mmCIF file of C-alpha atoms in Angstrom:
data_model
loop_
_atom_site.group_PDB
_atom_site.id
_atom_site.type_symbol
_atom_site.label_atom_id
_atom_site.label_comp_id
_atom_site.label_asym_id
_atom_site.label_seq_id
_atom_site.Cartn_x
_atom_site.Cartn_y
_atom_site.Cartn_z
ATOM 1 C CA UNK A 1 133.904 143.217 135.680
ATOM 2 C CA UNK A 2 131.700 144.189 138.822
ATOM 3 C CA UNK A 3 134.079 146.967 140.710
ATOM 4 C CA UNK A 4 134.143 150.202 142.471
ATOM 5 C CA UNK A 5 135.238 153.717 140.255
ATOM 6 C CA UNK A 6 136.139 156.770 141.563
ATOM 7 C CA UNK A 7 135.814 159.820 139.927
ATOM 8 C CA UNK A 8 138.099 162.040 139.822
ATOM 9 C CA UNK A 9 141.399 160.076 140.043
ATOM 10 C CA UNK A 10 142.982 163.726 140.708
ATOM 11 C CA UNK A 11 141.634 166.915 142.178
ATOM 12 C CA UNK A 12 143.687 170.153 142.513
ATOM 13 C CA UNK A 13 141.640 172.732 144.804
ATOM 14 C CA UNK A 14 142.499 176.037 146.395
ATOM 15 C CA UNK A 15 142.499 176.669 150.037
ATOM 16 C CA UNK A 16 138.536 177.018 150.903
ATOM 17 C CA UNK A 17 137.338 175.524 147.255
ATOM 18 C CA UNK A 18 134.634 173.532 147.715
ATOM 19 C CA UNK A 19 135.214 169.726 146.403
ATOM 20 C CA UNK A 20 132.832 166.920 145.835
ATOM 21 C CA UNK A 21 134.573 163.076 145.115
ATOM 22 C CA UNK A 22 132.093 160.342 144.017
ATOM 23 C CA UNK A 23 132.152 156.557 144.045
ATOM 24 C CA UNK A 24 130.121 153.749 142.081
ATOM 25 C CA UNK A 25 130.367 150.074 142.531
ATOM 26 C CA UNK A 26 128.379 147.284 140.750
ATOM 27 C CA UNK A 27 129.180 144.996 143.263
ATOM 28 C CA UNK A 28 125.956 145.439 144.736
ATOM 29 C CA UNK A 29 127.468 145.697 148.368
ATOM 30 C CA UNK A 30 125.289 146.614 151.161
ATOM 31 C CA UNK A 31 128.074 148.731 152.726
ATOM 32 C CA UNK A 32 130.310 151.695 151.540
ATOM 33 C CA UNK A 33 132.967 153.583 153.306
ATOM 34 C CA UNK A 34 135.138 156.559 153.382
ATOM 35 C CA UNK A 35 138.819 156.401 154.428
ATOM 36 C CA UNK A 36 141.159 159.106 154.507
ATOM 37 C CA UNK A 37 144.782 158.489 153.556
ATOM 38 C CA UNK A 38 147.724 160.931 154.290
ATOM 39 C CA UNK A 39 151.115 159.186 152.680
ATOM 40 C CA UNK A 40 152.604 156.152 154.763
ATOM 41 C CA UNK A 41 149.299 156.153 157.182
ATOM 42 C CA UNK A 42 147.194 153.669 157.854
ATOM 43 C CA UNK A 43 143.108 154.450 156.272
ATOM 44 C CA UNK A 44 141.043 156.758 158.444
ATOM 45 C CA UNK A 45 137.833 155.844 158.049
ATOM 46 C CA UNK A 46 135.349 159.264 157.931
ATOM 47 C CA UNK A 47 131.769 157.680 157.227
ATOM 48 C CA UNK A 48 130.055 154.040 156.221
ATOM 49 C CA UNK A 49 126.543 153.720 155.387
ATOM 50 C CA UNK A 50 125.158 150.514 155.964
ATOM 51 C CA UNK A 51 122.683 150.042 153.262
ATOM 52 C CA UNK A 52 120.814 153.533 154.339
ATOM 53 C CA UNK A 53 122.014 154.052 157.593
ATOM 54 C CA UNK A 54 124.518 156.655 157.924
ATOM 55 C CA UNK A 55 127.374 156.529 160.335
ATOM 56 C CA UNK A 56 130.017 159.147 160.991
ATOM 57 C CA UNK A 57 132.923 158.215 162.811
ATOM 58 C CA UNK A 58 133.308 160.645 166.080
ATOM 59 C CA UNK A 59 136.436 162.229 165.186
ATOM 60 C CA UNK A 60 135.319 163.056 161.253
ATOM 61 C CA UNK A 61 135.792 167.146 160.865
ATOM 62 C CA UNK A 62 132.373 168.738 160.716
ATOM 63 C CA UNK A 63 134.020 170.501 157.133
ATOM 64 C CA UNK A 64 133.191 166.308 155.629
ATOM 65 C CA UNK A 65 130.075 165.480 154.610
ATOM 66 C CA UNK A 66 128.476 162.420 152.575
ATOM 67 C CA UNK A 67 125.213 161.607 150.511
ATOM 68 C CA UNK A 68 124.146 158.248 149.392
ATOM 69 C CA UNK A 69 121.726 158.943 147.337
ATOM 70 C CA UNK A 70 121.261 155.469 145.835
ATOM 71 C CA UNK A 71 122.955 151.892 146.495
ATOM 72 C CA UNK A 72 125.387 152.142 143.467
ATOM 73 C CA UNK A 73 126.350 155.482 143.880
ATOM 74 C CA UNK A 74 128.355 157.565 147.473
ATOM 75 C CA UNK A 75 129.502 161.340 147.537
ATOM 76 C CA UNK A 76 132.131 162.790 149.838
ATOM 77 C CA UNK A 77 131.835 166.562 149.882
ATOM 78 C CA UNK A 78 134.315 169.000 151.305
ATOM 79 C CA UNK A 79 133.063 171.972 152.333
ATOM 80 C CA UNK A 80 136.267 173.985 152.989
ATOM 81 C CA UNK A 81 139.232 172.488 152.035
ATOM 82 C CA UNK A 82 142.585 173.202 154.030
ATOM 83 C CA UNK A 83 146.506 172.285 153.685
ATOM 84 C CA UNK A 84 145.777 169.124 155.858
ATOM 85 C CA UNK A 85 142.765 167.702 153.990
ATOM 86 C CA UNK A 86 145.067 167.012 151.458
ATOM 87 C CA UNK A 87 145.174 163.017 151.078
ATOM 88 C CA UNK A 88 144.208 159.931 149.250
ATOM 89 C CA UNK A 89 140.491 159.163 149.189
ATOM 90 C CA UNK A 90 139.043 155.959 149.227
ATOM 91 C CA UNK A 91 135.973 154.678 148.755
ATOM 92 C CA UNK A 92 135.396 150.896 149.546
ATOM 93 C CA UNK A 93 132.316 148.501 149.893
ATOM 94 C CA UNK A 94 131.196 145.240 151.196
ATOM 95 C CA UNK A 95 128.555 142.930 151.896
ATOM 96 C CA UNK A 96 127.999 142.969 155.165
ATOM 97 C CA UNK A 97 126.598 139.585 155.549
ATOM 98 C CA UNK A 98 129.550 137.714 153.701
ATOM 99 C CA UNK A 99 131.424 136.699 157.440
ATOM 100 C CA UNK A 100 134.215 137.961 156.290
ATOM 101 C CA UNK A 101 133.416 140.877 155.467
ATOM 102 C CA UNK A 102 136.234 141.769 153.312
ATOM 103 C CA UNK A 103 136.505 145.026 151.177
ATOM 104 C CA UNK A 104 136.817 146.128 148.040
ATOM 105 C CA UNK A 105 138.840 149.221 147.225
ATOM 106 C CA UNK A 106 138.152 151.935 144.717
ATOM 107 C CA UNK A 107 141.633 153.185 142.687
ATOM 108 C CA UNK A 108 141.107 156.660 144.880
ATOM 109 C CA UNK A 109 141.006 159.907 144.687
ATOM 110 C CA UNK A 110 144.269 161.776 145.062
ATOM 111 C CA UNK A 111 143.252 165.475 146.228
ATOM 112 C CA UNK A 112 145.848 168.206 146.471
ATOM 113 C CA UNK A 113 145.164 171.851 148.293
ATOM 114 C CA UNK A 114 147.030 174.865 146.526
ATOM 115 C CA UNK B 1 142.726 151.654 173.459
ATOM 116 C CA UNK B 2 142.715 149.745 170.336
ATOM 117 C CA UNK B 3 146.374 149.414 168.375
ATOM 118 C CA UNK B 4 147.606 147.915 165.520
ATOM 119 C CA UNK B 5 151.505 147.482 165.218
ATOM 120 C CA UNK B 6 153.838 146.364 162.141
ATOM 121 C CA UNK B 7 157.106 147.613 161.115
ATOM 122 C CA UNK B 8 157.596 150.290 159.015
ATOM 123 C CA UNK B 9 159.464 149.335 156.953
ATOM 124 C CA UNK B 10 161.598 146.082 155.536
ATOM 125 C CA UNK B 11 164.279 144.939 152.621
ATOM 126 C CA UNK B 12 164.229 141.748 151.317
ATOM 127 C CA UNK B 13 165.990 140.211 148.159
ATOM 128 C CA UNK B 14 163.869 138.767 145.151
ATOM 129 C CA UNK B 15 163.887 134.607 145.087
ATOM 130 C CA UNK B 16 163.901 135.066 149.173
ATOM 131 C CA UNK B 17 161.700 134.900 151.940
ATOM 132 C CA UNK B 18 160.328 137.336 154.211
ATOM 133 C CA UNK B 19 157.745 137.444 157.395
ATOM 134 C CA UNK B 20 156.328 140.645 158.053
ATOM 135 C CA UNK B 21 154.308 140.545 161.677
ATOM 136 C CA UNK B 22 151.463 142.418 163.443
ATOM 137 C CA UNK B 23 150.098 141.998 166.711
ATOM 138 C CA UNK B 24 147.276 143.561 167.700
ATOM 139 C CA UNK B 25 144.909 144.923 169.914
ATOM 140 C CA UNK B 26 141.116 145.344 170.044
ATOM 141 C CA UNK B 27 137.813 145.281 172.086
ATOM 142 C CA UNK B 28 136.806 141.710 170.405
ATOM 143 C CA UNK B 29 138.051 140.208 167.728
ATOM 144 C CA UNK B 30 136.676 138.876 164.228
ATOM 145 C CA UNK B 31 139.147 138.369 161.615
ATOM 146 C CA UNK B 32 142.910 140.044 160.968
ATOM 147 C CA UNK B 33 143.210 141.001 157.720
ATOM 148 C CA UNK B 34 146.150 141.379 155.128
ATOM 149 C CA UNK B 35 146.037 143.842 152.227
ATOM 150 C CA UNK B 36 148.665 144.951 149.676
ATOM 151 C CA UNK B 37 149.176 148.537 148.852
ATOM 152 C CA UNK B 38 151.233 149.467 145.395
ATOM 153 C CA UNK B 39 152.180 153.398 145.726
ATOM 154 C CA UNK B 40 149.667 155.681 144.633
ATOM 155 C CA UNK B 41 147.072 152.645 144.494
ATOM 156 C CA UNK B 42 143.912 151.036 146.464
ATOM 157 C CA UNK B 43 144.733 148.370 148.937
ATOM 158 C CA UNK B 44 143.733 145.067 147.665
ATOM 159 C CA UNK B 45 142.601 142.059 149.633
ATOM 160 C CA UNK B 46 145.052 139.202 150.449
ATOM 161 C CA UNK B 47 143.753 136.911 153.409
ATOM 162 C CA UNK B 48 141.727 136.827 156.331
ATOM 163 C CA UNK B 49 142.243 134.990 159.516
ATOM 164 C CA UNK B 50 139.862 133.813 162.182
ATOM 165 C CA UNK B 51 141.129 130.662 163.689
ATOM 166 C CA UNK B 52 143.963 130.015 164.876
ATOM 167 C CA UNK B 53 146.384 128.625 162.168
ATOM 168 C CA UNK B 54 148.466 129.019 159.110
ATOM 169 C CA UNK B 55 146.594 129.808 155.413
ATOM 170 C CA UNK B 56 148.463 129.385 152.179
ATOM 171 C CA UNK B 57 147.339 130.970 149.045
ATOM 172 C CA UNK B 58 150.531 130.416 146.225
ATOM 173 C CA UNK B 59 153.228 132.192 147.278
ATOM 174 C CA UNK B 60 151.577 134.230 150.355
ATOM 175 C CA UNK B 61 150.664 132.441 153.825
ATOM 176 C CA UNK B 62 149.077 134.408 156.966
ATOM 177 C CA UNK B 63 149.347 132.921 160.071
ATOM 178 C CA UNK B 64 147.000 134.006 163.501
ATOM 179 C CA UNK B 65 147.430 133.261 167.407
ATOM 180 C CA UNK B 66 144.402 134.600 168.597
ATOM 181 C CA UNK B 67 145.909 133.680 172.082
ATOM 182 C CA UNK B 68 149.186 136.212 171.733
ATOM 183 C CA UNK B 69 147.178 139.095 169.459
ATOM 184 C CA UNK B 70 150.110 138.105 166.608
ATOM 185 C CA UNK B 71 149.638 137.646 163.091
ATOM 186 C CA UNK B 72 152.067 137.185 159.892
ATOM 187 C CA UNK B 73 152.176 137.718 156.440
ATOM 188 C CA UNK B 74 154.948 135.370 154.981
ATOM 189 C CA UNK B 75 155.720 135.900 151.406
ATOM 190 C CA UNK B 76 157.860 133.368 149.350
ATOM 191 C CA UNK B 77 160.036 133.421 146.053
ATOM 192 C CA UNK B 78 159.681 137.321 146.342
ATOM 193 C CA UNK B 79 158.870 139.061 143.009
ATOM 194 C CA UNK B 80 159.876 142.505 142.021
ATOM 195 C CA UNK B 81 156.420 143.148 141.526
ATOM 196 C CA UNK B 82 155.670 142.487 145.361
ATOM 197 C CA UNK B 83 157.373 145.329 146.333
ATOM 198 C CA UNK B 84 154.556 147.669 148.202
ATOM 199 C CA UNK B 85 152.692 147.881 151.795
ATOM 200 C CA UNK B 86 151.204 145.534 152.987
ATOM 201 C CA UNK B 87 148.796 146.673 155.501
ATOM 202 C CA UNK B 88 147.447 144.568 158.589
ATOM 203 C CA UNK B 89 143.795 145.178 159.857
ATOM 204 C CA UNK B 90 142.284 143.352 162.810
ATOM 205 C CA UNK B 91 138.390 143.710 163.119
ATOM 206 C CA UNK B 92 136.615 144.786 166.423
ATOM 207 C CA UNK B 93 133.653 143.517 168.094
ATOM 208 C CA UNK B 94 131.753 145.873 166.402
ATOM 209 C CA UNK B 95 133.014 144.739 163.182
ATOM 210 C CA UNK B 96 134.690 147.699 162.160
ATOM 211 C CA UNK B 97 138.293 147.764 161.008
ATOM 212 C CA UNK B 98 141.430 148.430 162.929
ATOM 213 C CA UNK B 99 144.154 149.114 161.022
ATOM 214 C CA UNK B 100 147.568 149.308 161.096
ATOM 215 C CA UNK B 101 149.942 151.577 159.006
ATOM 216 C CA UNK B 102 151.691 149.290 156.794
ATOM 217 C CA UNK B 103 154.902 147.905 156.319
ATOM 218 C CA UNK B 104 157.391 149.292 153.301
ATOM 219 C CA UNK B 105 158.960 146.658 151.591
ATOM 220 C CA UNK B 106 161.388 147.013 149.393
ATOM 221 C CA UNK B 107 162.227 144.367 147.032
ATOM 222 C CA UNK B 108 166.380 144.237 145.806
ATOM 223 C CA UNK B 109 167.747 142.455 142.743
#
């Protein structure tokens, strides 16, 4: 079945560990995102690419960064992790010309901060 | 500013009924979205609005007045297994996602 995996479903880190989350999808979706998700919060969205094009939303800490290196595949590195980056990741996509534009959600990436 | 509002949280009894609403706020609109949330899982898709109007899909409707900014997610012959958030999302002119920060429900024998 075409879908979106993320890898690792769970990440422990220490304070300051560097951490690196991926995503795949063989949905061949033009468009992948990053959301942030801190328990009974609604997704923050950190970064979408559209196709290429990068996009990081305004208010995304400088210590996230992403890399798309290919249309199947997204990276969200964390360069320093603290308490409060502690959160459900999500990774979704969509195709961008479907009207609707509805997403499809990876299972996540649950990362906790020791 | 751009807001999304739902309740926090709501209890319903399985074979019932229950409405959960959302109105919203944006700068344009193109769609209002429904997605269900299980604990600890992804958010999957469950209807999309545009026009005005009720949509039925089995056992969940959505209903949208673009006019009052008010959507809801009406679920019938509740299941055990329904029992999670369910998450409304209005899109923006800019097409990007607005969303709200989902309603608990809780699901009693």
């Amino acid at each position: 079945d075409a879908m979106v995996i993320q890898n690792p479903r769970y990440q422990v880190t220490q304070f300051g560990k560097p951490v690196t989350l991926s995503c795949s999808q063989t949905l061949n979706h033009n468009v992948m995102y990053w959301y942030q998700q801190k328990s009974s919060q609604a997704p923050k969205l950190l970064f979408h690419y559209y196709d290429k094009d990068f996009n990081n939303e305004a208010d995304t800490p400088d210590n996230f960064q992403s890399r798309r290196p290919n249309t199947s595949f997204c990276f969200l590195d964390i360069r320093s992790p603290g308490l409060g980056d502690a959160a459900m990741y999500l990774c979704a996509t969509s195709r961008a010309d479907s009207g609707a534009n509805v997403l499809t959600f990876g299972a996540g990436s649950r990362l906790t901060v020791l | 500013g751009q807001n999304i509002d739902q309740p926090t949280e709501m209890t319903a009894t399985e074979g019932a009924i229950v409405q959960i609403n959302c109105t919203y706020q944006t700068s344009g609109f193109n769609g209002l979205f429904w997605y269900q949330q299980h604990a600890g899982e992804a958010p999957t898709f469950l209807s999309y609005n545009v026009l005005d109007g009720l949509e039925e899909k089995g056992r969940f409707s959505s209903f949208l007045s673009r006019s009052k900014g008010y959507s809801y997610l009406l679920l019938k012959e509740l299941q055990m297994k329904d029992s999670a958030s369910y998450l409304c999302a209005a899109m923006d002119s800019n097409y990007q996602l607005i969303w709200g920060a989902g309603t608990k429900l809780i699901i009693k024998p």
